[in-house]
Every structure is written in structure tokens, then in C-alpha cells.
mmCIF file of C-alpha atoms in Angstrom:
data_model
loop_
_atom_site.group_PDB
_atom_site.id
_atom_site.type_symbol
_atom_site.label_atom_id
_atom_site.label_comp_id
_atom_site.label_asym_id
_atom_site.label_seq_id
_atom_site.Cartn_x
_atom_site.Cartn_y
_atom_site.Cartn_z
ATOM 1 C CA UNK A 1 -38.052 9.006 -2.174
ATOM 2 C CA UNK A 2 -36.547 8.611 -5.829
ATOM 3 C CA UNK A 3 -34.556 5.672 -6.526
ATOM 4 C CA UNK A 4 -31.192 7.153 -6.976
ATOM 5 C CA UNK A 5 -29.172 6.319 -9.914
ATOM 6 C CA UNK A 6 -25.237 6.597 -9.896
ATOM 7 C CA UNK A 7 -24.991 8.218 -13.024
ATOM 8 C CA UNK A 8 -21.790 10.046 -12.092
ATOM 9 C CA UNK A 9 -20.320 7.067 -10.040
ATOM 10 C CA UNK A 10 -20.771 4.973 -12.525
ATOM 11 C CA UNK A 11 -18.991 7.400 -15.309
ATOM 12 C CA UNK A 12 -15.797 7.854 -13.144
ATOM 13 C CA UNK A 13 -15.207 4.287 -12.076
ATOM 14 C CA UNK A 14 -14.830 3.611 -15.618
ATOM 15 C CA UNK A 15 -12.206 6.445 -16.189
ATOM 16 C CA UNK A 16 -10.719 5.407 -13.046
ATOM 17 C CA UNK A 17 -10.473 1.620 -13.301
ATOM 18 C CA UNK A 18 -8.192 1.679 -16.210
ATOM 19 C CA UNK A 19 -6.072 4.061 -14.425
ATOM 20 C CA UNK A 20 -5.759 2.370 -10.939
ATOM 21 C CA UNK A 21 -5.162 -1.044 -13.405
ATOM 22 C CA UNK A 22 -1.985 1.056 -15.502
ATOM 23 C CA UNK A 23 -0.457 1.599 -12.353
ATOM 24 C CA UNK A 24 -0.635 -1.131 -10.573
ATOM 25 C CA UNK A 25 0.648 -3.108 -13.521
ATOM 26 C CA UNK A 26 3.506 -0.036 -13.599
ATOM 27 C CA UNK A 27 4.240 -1.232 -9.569
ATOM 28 C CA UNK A 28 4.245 -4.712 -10.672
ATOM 29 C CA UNK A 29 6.881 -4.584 -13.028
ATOM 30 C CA UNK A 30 9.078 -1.529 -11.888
ATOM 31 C CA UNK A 31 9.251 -3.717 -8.615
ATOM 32 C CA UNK A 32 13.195 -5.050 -9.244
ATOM 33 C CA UNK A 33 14.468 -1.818 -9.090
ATOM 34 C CA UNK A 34 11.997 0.504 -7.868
ATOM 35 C CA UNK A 35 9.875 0.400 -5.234
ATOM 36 C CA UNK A 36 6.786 -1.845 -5.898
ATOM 37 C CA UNK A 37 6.539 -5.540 -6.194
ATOM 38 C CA UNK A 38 3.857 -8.309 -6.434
ATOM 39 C CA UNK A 39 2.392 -7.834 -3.079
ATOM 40 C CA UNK A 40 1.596 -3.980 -3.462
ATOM 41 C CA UNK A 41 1.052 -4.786 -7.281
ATOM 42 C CA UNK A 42 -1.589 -7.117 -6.295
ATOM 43 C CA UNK A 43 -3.200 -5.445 -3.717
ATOM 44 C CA UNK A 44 -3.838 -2.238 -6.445
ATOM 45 C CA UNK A 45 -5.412 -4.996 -9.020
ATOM 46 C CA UNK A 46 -7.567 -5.968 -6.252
ATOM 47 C CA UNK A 47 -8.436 -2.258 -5.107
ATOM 48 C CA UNK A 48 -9.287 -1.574 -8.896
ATOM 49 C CA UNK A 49 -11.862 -4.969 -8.483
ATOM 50 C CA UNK A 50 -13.083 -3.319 -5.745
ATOM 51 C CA UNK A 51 -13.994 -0.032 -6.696
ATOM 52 C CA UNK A 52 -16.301 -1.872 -9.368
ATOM 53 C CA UNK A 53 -17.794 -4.273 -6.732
ATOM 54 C CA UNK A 54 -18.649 -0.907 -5.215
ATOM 55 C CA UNK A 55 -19.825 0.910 -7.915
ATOM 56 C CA UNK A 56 -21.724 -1.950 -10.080
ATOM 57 C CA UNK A 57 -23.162 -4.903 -8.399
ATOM 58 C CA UNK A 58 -21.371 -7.958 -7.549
ATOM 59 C CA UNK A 59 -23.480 -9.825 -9.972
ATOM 60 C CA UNK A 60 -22.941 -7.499 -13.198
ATOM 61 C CA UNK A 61 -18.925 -7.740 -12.603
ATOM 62 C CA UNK A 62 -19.178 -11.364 -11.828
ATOM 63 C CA UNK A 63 -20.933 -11.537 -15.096
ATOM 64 C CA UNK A 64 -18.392 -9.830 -16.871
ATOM 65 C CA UNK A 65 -15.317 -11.040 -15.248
ATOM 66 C CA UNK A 66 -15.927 -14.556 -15.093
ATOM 67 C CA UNK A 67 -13.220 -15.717 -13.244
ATOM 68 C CA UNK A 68 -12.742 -17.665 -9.474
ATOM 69 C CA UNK A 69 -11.066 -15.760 -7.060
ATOM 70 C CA UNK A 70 -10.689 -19.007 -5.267
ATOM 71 C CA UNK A 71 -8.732 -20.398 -8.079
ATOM 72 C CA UNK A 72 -6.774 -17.454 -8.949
ATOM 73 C CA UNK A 73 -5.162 -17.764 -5.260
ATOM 74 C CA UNK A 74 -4.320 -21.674 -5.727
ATOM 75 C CA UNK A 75 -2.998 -20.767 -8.505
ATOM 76 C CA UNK A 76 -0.737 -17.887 -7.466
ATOM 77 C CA UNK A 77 0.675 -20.237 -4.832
ATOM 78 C CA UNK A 78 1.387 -23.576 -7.337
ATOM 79 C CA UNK A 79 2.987 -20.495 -9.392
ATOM 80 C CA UNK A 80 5.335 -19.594 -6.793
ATOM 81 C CA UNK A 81 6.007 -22.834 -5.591
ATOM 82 C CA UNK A 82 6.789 -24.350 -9.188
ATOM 83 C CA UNK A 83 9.341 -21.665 -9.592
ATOM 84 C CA UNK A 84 11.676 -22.945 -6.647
ATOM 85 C CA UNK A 85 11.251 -26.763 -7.719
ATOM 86 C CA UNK A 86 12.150 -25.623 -11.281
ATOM 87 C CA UNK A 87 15.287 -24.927 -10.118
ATOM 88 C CA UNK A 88 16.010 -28.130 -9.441
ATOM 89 C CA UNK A 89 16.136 -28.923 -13.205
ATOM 90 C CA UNK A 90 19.415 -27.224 -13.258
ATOM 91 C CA UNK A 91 21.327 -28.566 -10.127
ATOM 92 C CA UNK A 92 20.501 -25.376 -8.206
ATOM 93 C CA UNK A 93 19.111 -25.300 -4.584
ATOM 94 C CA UNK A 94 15.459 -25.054 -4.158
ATOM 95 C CA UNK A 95 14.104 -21.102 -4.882
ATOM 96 C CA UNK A 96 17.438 -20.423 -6.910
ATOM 97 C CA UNK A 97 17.049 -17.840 -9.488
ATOM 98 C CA UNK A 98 18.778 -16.599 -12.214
ATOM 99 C CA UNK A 99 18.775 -13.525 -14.736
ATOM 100 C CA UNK A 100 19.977 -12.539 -18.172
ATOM 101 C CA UNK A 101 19.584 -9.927 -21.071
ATOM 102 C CA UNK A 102 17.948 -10.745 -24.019
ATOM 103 C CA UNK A 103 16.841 -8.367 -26.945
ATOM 104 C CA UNK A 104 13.687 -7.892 -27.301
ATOM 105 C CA UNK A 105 12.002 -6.285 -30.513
ATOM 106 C CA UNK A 106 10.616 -2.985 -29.198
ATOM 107 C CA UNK A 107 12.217 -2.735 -25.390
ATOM 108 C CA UNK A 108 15.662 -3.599 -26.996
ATOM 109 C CA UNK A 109 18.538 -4.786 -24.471
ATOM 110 C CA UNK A 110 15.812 -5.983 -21.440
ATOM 111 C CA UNK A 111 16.953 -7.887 -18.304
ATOM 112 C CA UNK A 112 14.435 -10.931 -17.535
ATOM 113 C CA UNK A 113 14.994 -12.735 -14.635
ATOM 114 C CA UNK A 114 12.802 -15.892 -13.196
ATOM 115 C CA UNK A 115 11.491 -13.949 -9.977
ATOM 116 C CA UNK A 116 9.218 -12.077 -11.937
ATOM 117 C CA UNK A 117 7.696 -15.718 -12.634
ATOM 118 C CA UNK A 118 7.880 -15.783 -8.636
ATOM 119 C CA UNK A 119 6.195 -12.366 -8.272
ATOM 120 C CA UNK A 120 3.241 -13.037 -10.849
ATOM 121 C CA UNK A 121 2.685 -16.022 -8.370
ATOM 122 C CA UNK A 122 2.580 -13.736 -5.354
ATOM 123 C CA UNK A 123 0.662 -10.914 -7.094
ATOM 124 C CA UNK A 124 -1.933 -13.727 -7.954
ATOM 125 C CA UNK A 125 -2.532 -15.252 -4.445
ATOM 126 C CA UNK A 126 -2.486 -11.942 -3.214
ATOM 127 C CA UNK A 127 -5.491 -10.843 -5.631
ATOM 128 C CA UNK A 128 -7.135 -14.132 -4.994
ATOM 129 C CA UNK A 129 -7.093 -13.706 -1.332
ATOM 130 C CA UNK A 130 -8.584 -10.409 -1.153
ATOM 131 C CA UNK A 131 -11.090 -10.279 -3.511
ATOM 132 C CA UNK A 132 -12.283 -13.655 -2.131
ATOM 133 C CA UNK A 133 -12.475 -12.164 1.403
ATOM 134 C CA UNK A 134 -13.997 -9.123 0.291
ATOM 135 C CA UNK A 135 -16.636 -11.127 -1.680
ATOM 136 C CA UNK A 136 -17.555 -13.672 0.956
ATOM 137 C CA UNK A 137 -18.021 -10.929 3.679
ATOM 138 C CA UNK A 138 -20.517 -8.981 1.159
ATOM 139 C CA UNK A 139 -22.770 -11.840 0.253
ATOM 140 C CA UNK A 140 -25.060 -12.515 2.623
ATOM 141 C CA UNK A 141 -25.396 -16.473 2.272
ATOM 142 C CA UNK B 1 15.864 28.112 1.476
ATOM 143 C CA UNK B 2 18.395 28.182 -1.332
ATOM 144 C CA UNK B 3 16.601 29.132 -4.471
ATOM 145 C CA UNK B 4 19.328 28.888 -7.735
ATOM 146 C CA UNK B 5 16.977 29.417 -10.423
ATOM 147 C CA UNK B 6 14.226 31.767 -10.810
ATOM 148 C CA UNK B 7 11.907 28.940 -12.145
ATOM 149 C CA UNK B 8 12.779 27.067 -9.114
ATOM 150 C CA UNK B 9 10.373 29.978 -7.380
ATOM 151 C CA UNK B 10 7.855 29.210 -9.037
ATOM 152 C CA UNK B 11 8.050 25.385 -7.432
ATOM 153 C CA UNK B 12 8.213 26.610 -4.364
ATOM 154 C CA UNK B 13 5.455 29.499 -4.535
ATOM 155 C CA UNK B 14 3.213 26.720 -5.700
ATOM 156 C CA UNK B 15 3.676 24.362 -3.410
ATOM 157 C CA UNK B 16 3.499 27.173 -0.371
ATOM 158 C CA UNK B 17 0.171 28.238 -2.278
ATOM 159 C CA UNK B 18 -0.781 24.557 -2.059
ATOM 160 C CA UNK B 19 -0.363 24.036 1.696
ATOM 161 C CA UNK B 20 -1.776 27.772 2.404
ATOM 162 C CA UNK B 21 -5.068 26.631 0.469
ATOM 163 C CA UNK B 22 -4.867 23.084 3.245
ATOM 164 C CA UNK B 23 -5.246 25.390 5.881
ATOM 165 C CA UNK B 24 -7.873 27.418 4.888
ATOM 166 C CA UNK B 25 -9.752 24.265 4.257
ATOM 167 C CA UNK B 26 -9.148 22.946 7.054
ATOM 168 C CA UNK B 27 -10.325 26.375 8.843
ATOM 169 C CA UNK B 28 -13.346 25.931 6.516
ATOM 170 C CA UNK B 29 -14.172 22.348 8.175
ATOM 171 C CA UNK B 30 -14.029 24.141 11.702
ATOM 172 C CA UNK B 31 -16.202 27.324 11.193
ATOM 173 C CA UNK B 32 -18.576 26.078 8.428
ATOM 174 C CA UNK B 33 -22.457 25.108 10.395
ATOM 175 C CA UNK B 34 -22.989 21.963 8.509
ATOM 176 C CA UNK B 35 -22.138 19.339 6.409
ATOM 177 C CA UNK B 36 -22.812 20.509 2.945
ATOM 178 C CA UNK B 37 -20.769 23.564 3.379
ATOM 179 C CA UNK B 38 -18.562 21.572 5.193
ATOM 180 C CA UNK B 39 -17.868 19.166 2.234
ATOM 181 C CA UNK B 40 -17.707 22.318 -0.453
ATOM 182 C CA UNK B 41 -14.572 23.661 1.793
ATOM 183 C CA UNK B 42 -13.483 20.159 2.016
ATOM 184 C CA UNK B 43 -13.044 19.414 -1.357
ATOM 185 C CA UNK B 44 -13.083 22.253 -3.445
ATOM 186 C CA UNK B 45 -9.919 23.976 -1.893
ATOM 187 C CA UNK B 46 -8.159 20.716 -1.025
ATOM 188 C CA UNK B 47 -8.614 19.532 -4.084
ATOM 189 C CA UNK B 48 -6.665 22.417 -5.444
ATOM 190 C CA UNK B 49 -4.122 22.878 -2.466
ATOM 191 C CA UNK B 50 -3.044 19.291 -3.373
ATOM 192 C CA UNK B 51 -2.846 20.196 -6.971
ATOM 193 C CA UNK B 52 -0.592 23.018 -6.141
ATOM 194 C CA UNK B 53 1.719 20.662 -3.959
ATOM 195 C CA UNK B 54 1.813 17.844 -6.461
ATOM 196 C CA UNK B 55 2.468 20.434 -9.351
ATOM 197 C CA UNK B 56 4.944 22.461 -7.633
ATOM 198 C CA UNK B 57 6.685 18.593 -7.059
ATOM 199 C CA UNK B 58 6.487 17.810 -10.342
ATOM 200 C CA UNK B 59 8.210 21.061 -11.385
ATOM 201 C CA UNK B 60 10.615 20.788 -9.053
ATOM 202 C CA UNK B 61 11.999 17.784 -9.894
ATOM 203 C CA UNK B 62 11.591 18.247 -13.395
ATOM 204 C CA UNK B 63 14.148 21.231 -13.227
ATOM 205 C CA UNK B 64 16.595 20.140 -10.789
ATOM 206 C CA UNK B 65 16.795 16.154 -10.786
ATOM 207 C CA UNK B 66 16.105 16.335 -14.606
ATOM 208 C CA UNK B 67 13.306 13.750 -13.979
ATOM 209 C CA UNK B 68 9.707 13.846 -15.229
ATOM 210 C CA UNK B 69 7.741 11.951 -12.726
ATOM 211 C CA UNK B 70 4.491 10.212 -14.560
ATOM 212 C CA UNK B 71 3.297 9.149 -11.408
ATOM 213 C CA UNK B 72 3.093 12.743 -9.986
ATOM 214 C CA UNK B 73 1.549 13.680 -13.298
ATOM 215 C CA UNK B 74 -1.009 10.555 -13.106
ATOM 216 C CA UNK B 75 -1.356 11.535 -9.315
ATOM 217 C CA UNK B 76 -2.641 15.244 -10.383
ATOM 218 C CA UNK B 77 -5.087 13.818 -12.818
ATOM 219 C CA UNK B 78 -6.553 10.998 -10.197
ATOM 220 C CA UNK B 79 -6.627 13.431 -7.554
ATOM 221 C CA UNK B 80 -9.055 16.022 -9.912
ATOM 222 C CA UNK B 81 -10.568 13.409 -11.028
ATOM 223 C CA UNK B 82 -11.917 11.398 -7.717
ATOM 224 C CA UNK B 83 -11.748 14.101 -5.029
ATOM 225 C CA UNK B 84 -15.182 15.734 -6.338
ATOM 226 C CA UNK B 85 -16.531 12.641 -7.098
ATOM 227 C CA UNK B 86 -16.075 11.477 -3.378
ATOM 228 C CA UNK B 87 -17.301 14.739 -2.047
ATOM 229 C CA UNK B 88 -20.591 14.301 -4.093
ATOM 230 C CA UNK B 89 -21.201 10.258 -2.897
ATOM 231 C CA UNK B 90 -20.852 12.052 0.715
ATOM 232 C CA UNK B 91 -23.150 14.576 0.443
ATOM 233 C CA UNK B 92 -25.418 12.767 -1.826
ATOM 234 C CA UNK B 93 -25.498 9.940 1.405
ATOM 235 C CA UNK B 94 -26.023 12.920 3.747
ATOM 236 C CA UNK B 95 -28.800 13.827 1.759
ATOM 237 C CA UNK B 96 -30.389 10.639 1.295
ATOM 238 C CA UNK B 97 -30.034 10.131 5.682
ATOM 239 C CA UNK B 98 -31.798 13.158 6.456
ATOM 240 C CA UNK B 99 -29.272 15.382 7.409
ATOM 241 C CA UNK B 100 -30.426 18.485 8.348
ATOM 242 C CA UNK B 101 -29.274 21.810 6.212
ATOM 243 C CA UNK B 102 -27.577 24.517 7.894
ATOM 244 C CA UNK B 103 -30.575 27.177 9.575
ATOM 245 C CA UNK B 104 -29.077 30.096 7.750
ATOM 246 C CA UNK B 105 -30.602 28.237 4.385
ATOM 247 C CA UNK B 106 -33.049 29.617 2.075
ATOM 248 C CA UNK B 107 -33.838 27.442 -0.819
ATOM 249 C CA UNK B 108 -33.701 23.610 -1.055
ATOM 250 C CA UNK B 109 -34.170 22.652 -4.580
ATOM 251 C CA UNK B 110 -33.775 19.348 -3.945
ATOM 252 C CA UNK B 111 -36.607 18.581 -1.518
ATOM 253 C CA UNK B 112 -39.536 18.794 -4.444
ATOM 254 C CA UNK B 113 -37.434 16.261 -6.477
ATOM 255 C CA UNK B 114 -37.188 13.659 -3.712
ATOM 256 C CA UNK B 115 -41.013 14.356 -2.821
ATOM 257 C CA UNK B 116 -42.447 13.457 -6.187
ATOM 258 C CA UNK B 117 -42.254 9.869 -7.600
#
């Protein structure tokens, strides 16, 4: 048998990847008003990982994306949870947010509002959680 | 069916195109003897009934709403882009396991590449 190569695997992943990562940061942000969110955002970042686990080794991507899954989930969480003891600052009740409209050089009149801060926090545990479970049921240690 | 516009036929002869080339792959996965052939009527013609259903969407909301949906666009692209791709990992595993070819074959190309080293 001939050691098969993945030549054409290989070539679409990295067309795809970029694609599956547009969108999901598209879902991420068009999540206030428009179906989408952190969770869903997340869970396409972490489909995008995926399809490169699959494709490449786990070793060559852990190479080149050096980063703890582990971590990226603790961190996700202390996100979320700083956001509703920030509130406190401002004599607000724990997980209070707020909004306004600021104008931004190239989006122009652009409504940012503190739950994003809470969604990048979700998105974040979410990736961490998955990829982490996906990881530690492929390695066989 | 209430059709205003003549474009708006063309949405909707698409998309019926589109779900008339579904079923004929799906009659393709019932009467074809094995799984190569199988896997050409798979994705070949659902490939391109799903094209015709996404681009007949597109269209159609494009001329009524007044919206041009990226996504649907993006959607298009993705789904030429991957669908062949998975049918070749399938077939390619198929291949690899053993699976036998359908007896009406004649020629397998393949079999003197995988024999030498």
C-alpha cells in the first residue's frame, strides 16, 4: 500500500479555515441584533480548530497555535464574571449593563454596549471547553 | 404561486431545478450498485441542486426584500467548495478499506498504483 498523502485535504482546509473563522467572527458580533451570539460564535471558532486537528496533526497545530485550551476556558469564565462585579463600580446591581453610541473613525455612529465584554467571555469558555474535550479524547495518554 | 415580476421566475425555476436535481440524486443513491457510483450521484448533482436552491434564494430576496444576503452568497461558495472535497475523503477511505467495485467494472487504474511501493 502507498502512504497516502492529503494533498487535496490539506489545500481546502486552508481555503476553508479562514472562511469558517470570517463567519463565525460575523455570528459573534451580529449577535445583538441578529441571530448569533457567543455561544454559537464560539462553537464555529472551535469547529474551524477542528477541521485543522483533522486535517494536520495535533502536534503541527499545537506548534503553530501555541495557546492552552485549558486557560482560554478559565479565562472566558473570570471574563464573564468580572463583567457583573464591574458593575458594582457604578452603584448598579451585580450583571448590570449598560450601552451607548460613540463615533468611531471608519464604522461612524456605532452602539457599544458592555455585554459584548460578557459575550467574548462566553465565546472564550465555550472554545476552551471544546477544544479541550476534543483534544483530551484524541490523545491517547 | 403569485409570481409579480418576470425575474421573480427565474428564482423560482431555479430553485424547482434545484430540488428536481435532489431527487434524482437521491434516486441515484437507490439504483446505483456500489459505492463509488454511489458517491458520484451523491455529490455531483447535490452539489448543484443545492446551488440552484441557494441561488434561486439569493435572487429572490435580492429582488423582492431588497436584501443581498452574504451569507447565502458565502454559503454557495462553501458548499462548491467542500461538498467534492468530502465526497473524495469518502471514497478515497472506501478505497483504502477494500471496498469492492461494482461487477459491471472494467478498468481499475488505481490498483497498479497501490501495488507498487
Amino acid at each position: 500500500m502507498k502512504k497516502p498523502n492529503d494533498i487535496i485535504l490539506h489545500a481546502v482546509t486552508k481555503v476553508a479555515v479562514p472562511i469558517i473563522l470570517a463567519f463565525s467572527f460575523h455570528l459573534f458580533f451580529s449577535g445583538h441584533h441578529n441571530p448569533g451570539g457567543g455561544f454559537i460564535g464560539g462553537l464555529a471558532i472551535a469547529s474551524a480548530l477542528t477541521l485543522l486537528f483533522l486535517a494536520f496533526d495535533i502536534e503541527t497545530v499545537r506548534a503553530n497555535i501555541g495557546v492552552d485550551f485549558k486557560v482560554v476556558a478559565a479565562i472566558g469564565v473570570l471574563l464573564a464574571v468580572l463583567t457583573g462585579v464591574g458593575s458594582f463600580f457604578f452603584d448598579a446591581p451585580f450583571l448590570s449593563h449598560t450601552f451607548d453610541y460613540f463615533n468611531l473613525p471608519i464604522f461612524g455612529k456605532t452602539e457599544l454596549a458592555t455585554a459584548v465584554l460578557f459575550d467574548i467571555g462566553v465565546a472564550l469558555a465555550v472554545i476552551g471547553t471544546s477544544v479541550t474535550t476534543i483534544l483530551s479524547i484524541s490523545e491517547d495518554r | 404561486m403569485n409570481v409579480s415580476l418576470p425575474i421573480e421566475a427565474i428564482a423560482v425555476i431555479l430553485i424547482f431545478i434545484g430540488t428536481v436535481f435532489a431527487f434524482l440524486s437521491a434516486i441515484g443513491l437507490i439504483r446505483l450498485p456500489d459505492v463509488y457510483t454511489r458517491s458520484h450521484a451523491a455529490s455531483k448533482s447535490a452539489t448543484l441542486g443545492v446551488l440552484c436552491v441557494l441561488f434561486g434564494t439569493l435572487l429572490y430576496f435580492w429582488i423582492t426584500e431588497g436584501v443581498f444576503s452574504v451569507r447565502l452568497l458565502l454559503g454557495i461558495f462553501f458548499v462548491f467548495l467542500t461538498a467534492p472535497v468530502a465526497a473524495h475523503v469518502i471514497c478515497r477511505a472506501a478505497y483504502r478499506s477494500n471496498v469492492e467495485l461494482a461487477e459491471e467494472s472494467v478498468q481499475d487504474d488505481l490498483k497498479k498504483v497501490m501495488q507498487e511501493k
